[in-house]
Amino acid sequence: MPHLRVLAGSSLDALQPISDIINCGKSCKVSNRFFEGELSASIRDFINEEGEKVPNGPYFGQPGKDSITWSIVTKGRFLVPINADDVLFGNTFDRPLKLPWGTSAALKFASYIDPTLEHDLSSTTKPWALSPLISTMPNLRHRRESWEEATEDPFPPKVAIQDSTSQLHLARISRTESGRHSRASSIASSIDDLDDPDTPTQAKILKKSKSKSSLYKLKKVSRSVTSLMSNKSGHSSISEDDEGAYNFASASQRRKFFADAEARKDVIFGPEDIILTDFCYGFFSFSPTIALQIPGGIEFDLMHYWDRQPVRFVCCARKGWDPDEEKENTPWGTVFWCMALEVVDD
């Protein structure tokens, strides 16, 4: 049976082992100048790097999780404004993949589950597969509250995350004159707070910023986002005055609605938008081998093709969102957080 090591961090260069918290109902904190939050992971039949089988833990005892084999649960907020179309989630790799026969069938299955998926897994340099987070997450809960209020709730939650977007209209770009100015003023205020050394969280951002020049660029990027609010044209016909605008009846409704890029661009996440997600599926098994199982009886023993490079699950920005990352030779943008799996030789 494969032994696995799990790592997590706020960048690809800052990953730390977290195998000791898998299936334990515990979390690790991640923080950088753009994002802060917590991560938790559960893997059914998990064998750690010491060869010990870890009990499945509380997550798999929750209602509706009988068929789930793995989960990444997150809670966090973006410290600067970013529109939902620029927040991506998926997999990134550092070198070419050895793709098995039947990969096209697997990709068709993945695209069926998530029509917003974009990928270049056959890349000869850095393969990737990414989707907008708001349209790919199986479970997403949004709340408008302060981070202090959000951290009062236990994490990971004792009850499975259910879709809840009833307050998401508060993050929507307003179409009325007064609404536009109100939202713009709120975002501009959050950017100006970057200069306030008396604001604890923002003081940390200042400390972590590479230079005054990079901070200036960060402000420029964020203000360019707010300038979108002056544009009265928009795809969505939903009224910003309708508090039920994004109160979807199910996760599938939310994912279908935000499959449209224009709908995603209507939403701006900021420091008071608390986002909880649960990326969970049952088509991977981890014992007696790591296998991908898709409908139609197709199964891949991934250990035959895995070249031991880490499999990274990354939340990142769309390429070009942050000018400072243009020097990075990657097809993806700034990383907000990452969780990775590594195979450990017996």
PDB file of N, CA, C and O in Angstrom, residues 6-9 15 18 21-22 28 39-42 71-74 91 311-315 337-341:
ATOM      1  N   VAL A   6       1.406  14.449   3.354  1.00  0.00           N
ATOM      2  CA  VAL A   6       0.581  15.585   2.975  1.00  0.00           C
ATOM      3  C   VAL A   6       1.267  16.859   3.454  1.00  0.00           C
ATOM      4  O   VAL A   6       1.764  16.928   4.581  1.00  0.00           O
ATOM      5  N   LEU A   7       1.316  17.846   2.582  1.00  0.00           N
ATOM      6  CA  LEU A   7       1.942  19.123   2.899  1.00  0.00           C
ATOM      7  C   LEU A   7       0.970  20.259   2.583  1.00  0.00           C
ATOM      8  O   LEU A   7       0.067  20.098   1.762  1.00  0.00           O
ATOM      9  N   ALA A   8       1.171  21.400   3.213  1.00  0.00           N
ATOM     10  CA  ALA A   8       0.322  22.557   2.937  1.00  0.00           C
ATOM     11  C   ALA A   8       1.096  23.828   3.236  1.00  0.00           C
ATOM     12  O   ALA A   8       2.076  23.826   3.983  1.00  0.00           O
ATOM     13  N   GLY A   9       0.640  24.930   2.618  1.00  0.00           N
ATOM     14  CA  GLY A   9       1.280  26.210   2.862  1.00  0.00           C
ATOM     15  C   GLY A   9       0.648  27.308   2.034  1.00  0.00           C
ATOM     16  O   GLY A   9      -0.273  27.073   1.247  1.00  0.00           O
ATOM     17  N   LEU A  15       5.739  24.916   1.662  1.00  0.00           N
ATOM     18  CA  LEU A  15       4.928  23.776   2.075  1.00  0.00           C
ATOM     19  C   LEU A  15       5.547  23.076   3.281  1.00  0.00           C
ATOM     20  O   LEU A  15       6.755  22.816   3.303  1.00  0.00           O
ATOM     21  N   ILE A  18       1.859  18.137   7.021  1.00  0.00           N
ATOM     22  CA  ILE A  18       0.689  18.199   7.907  1.00  0.00           C
ATOM     23  C   ILE A  18       0.033  16.825   8.029  1.00  0.00           C
ATOM     24  O   ILE A  18      -1.145  16.726   8.387  1.00  0.00           O
ATOM     25  N   ILE A  21      -2.235  15.848  11.007  1.00  0.00           N
ATOM     26  CA  ILE A  21      -3.584  16.362  11.272  1.00  0.00           C
ATOM     27  C   ILE A  21      -4.633  15.760  10.337  1.00  0.00           C
ATOM     28  O   ILE A  21      -5.803  16.099  10.435  1.00  0.00           O
ATOM     29  N   ILE A  22      -4.217  14.869   9.446  1.00  0.00           N
ATOM     30  CA  ILE A  22      -5.177  14.248   8.528  1.00  0.00           C
ATOM     31  C   ILE A  22      -6.134  13.356   9.318  1.00  0.00           C
ATOM     32  O   ILE A  22      -5.714  12.548  10.153  1.00  0.00           O
ATOM     33  N   CYS A  28      -4.570  23.577   9.728  1.00  0.00           N
ATOM     34  CA  CYS A  28      -3.343  24.360   9.696  1.00  0.00           C
ATOM     35  C   CYS A  28      -3.678  25.734   9.139  1.00  0.00           C
ATOM     36  O   CYS A  28      -4.585  25.877   8.318  1.00  0.00           O
ATOM     37  N   LEU A  39      -6.837  25.381   6.636  1.00  0.00           N
ATOM     38  CA  LEU A  39      -7.075  24.212   5.792  1.00  0.00           C
ATOM     39  C   LEU A  39      -7.189  22.971   6.663  1.00  0.00           C
ATOM     40  O   LEU A  39      -6.522  22.853   7.691  1.00  0.00           O
ATOM     41  N   SER A  40      -8.021  22.044   6.221  1.00  0.00           N
ATOM     42  CA  SER A  40      -8.134  20.742   6.879  1.00  0.00           C
ATOM     43  C   SER A  40      -8.344  19.687   5.809  1.00  0.00           C
ATOM     44  O   SER A  40      -8.957  19.969   4.772  1.00  0.00           O
ATOM     45  N   ALA A  41      -7.845  18.486   6.026  1.00  0.00           N
ATOM     46  CA  ALA A  41      -7.978  17.436   5.005  1.00  0.00           C
ATOM     47  C   ALA A  41      -8.353  16.100   5.644  1.00  0.00           C
ATOM     48  O   ALA A  41      -7.944  15.796   6.776  1.00  0.00           O
ATOM     49  N   SER A  42      -9.127  15.336   4.889  1.00  0.00           N
ATOM     50  CA  SER A  42      -9.515  13.981   5.297  1.00  0.00           C
ATOM     51  C   SER A  42      -9.320  13.050   4.113  1.00  0.00           C
ATOM     52  O   SER A  42      -9.703  13.386   2.986  1.00  0.00           O
ATOM     53  N   SER A  71     -11.227  14.785   1.036  1.00  0.00           N
ATOM     54  CA  SER A  71     -11.807  16.115   1.183  1.00  0.00           C
ATOM     55  C   SER A  71     -10.734  17.121   1.593  1.00  0.00           C
ATOM     56  O   SER A  71      -9.842  16.813   2.385  1.00  0.00           O
ATOM     57  N   ILE A  72     -10.826  18.331   1.024  1.00  0.00           N
ATOM     58  CA  ILE A  72     -10.034  19.477   1.478  1.00  0.00           C
ATOM     59  C   ILE A  72     -11.032  20.559   1.883  1.00  0.00           C
ATOM     60  O   ILE A  72     -11.777  21.066   1.040  1.00  0.00           O
ATOM     61  N   VAL A  73     -11.067  20.879   3.165  1.00  0.00           N
ATOM     62  CA  VAL A  73     -11.982  21.889   3.694  1.00  0.00           C
ATOM     63  C   VAL A  73     -11.184  23.156   3.998  1.00  0.00           C
ATOM     64  O   VAL A  73     -10.102  23.084   4.593  1.00  0.00           O
ATOM     65  N   THR A  74     -11.694  24.310   3.580  1.00  0.00           N
ATOM     66  CA  THR A  74     -10.987  25.563   3.802  1.00  0.00           C
ATOM     67  C   THR A  74     -11.923  26.625   4.355  1.00  0.00           C
ATOM     68  O   THR A  74     -13.132  26.597   4.117  1.00  0.00           O
ATOM     69  N   ASN A  91      -5.101  21.788 -10.097  1.00  0.00           N
ATOM     70  CA  ASN A  91      -3.815  21.101  -9.950  1.00  0.00           C
ATOM     71  C   ASN A  91      -2.746  21.755 -10.799  1.00  0.00           C
ATOM     72  O   ASN A  91      -3.000  22.158 -11.933  1.00  0.00           O
ATOM     73  N   VAL A 311       1.495  15.928  -6.120  1.00  0.00           N
ATOM     74  CA  VAL A 311       0.224  16.304  -6.719  1.00  0.00           C
ATOM     75  C   VAL A 311      -0.309  17.466  -5.892  1.00  0.00           C
ATOM     76  O   VAL A 311      -0.663  17.296  -4.723  1.00  0.00           O
ATOM     77  N   ARG A 312      -0.343  18.642  -6.498  1.00  0.00           N
ATOM     78  CA  ARG A 312      -0.696  19.846  -5.754  1.00  0.00           C
ATOM     79  C   ARG A 312      -2.125  20.281  -6.048  1.00  0.00           C
ATOM     80  O   ARG A 312      -2.541  20.330  -7.210  1.00  0.00           O
ATOM     81  N   PHE A 313      -2.851  20.595  -4.996  1.00  0.00           N
ATOM     82  CA  PHE A 313      -4.173  21.218  -5.105  1.00  0.00           C
ATOM     83  C   PHE A 313      -3.980  22.684  -4.713  1.00  0.00           C
ATOM     84  O   PHE A 313      -3.634  22.985  -3.570  1.00  0.00           O
ATOM     85  N   VAL A 314      -4.198  23.559  -5.671  1.00  0.00           N
ATOM     86  CA  VAL A 314      -3.789  24.952  -5.523  1.00  0.00           C
ATOM     87  C   VAL A 314      -4.970  25.891  -5.697  1.00  0.00           C
ATOM     88  O   VAL A 314      -5.793  25.713  -6.606  1.00  0.00           O
ATOM     89  N   CYS A 315      -5.055  26.877  -4.823  1.00  0.00           N
ATOM     90  CA  CYS A 315      -5.940  28.019  -5.038  1.00  0.00           C
ATOM     91  C   CYS A 315      -5.040  29.175  -5.446  1.00  0.00           C
ATOM     92  O   CYS A 315      -4.124  29.550  -4.694  1.00  0.00           O
ATOM     93  N   TRP A 337      -3.041  29.540  -1.563  1.00  0.00           N
ATOM     94  CA  TRP A 337      -2.738  28.422  -0.669  1.00  0.00           C
ATOM     95  C   TRP A 337      -2.576  27.156  -1.500  1.00  0.00           C
ATOM     96  O   TRP A 337      -2.998  27.097  -2.651  1.00  0.00           O
ATOM     97  N   CYS A 338      -1.942  26.159  -0.892  1.00  0.00           N
ATOM     98  CA  CYS A 338      -1.680  24.909  -1.609  1.00  0.00           C
ATOM     99  C   CYS A 338      -1.677  23.755  -0.633  1.00  0.00           C
ATOM    100  O   CYS A 338      -1.211  23.879   0.500  1.00  0.00           O
ATOM    101  N   MET A 339      -2.197  22.619  -1.074  1.00  0.00           N
ATOM    102  CA  MET A 339      -2.066  21.351  -0.355  1.00  0.00           C
ATOM    103  C   MET A 339      -1.528  20.329  -1.343  1.00  0.00           C
ATOM    104  O   MET A 339      -1.956  20.295  -2.508  1.00  0.00           O
ATOM    105  N   ALA A 340      -0.570  19.524  -0.931  1.00  0.00           N
ATOM    106  CA  ALA A 340       0.096  18.597  -1.841  1.00  0.00           C
ATOM    107  C   ALA A 340       0.187  17.192  -1.242  1.00  0.00           C
ATOM    108  O   ALA A 340       0.312  17.034  -0.025  1.00  0.00           O
ATOM    109  N   LEU A 341       0.164  16.187  -2.133  1.00  0.00           N
ATOM    110  CA  LEU A 341       0.355  14.787  -1.762  1.00  0.00           C
ATOM    111  C   LEU A 341       1.658  14.290  -2.365  1.00  0.00           C
ATOM    112  O   LEU A 341       1.938  14.520  -3.550  1.00  0.00           O
TER     113      LEU A 341
END
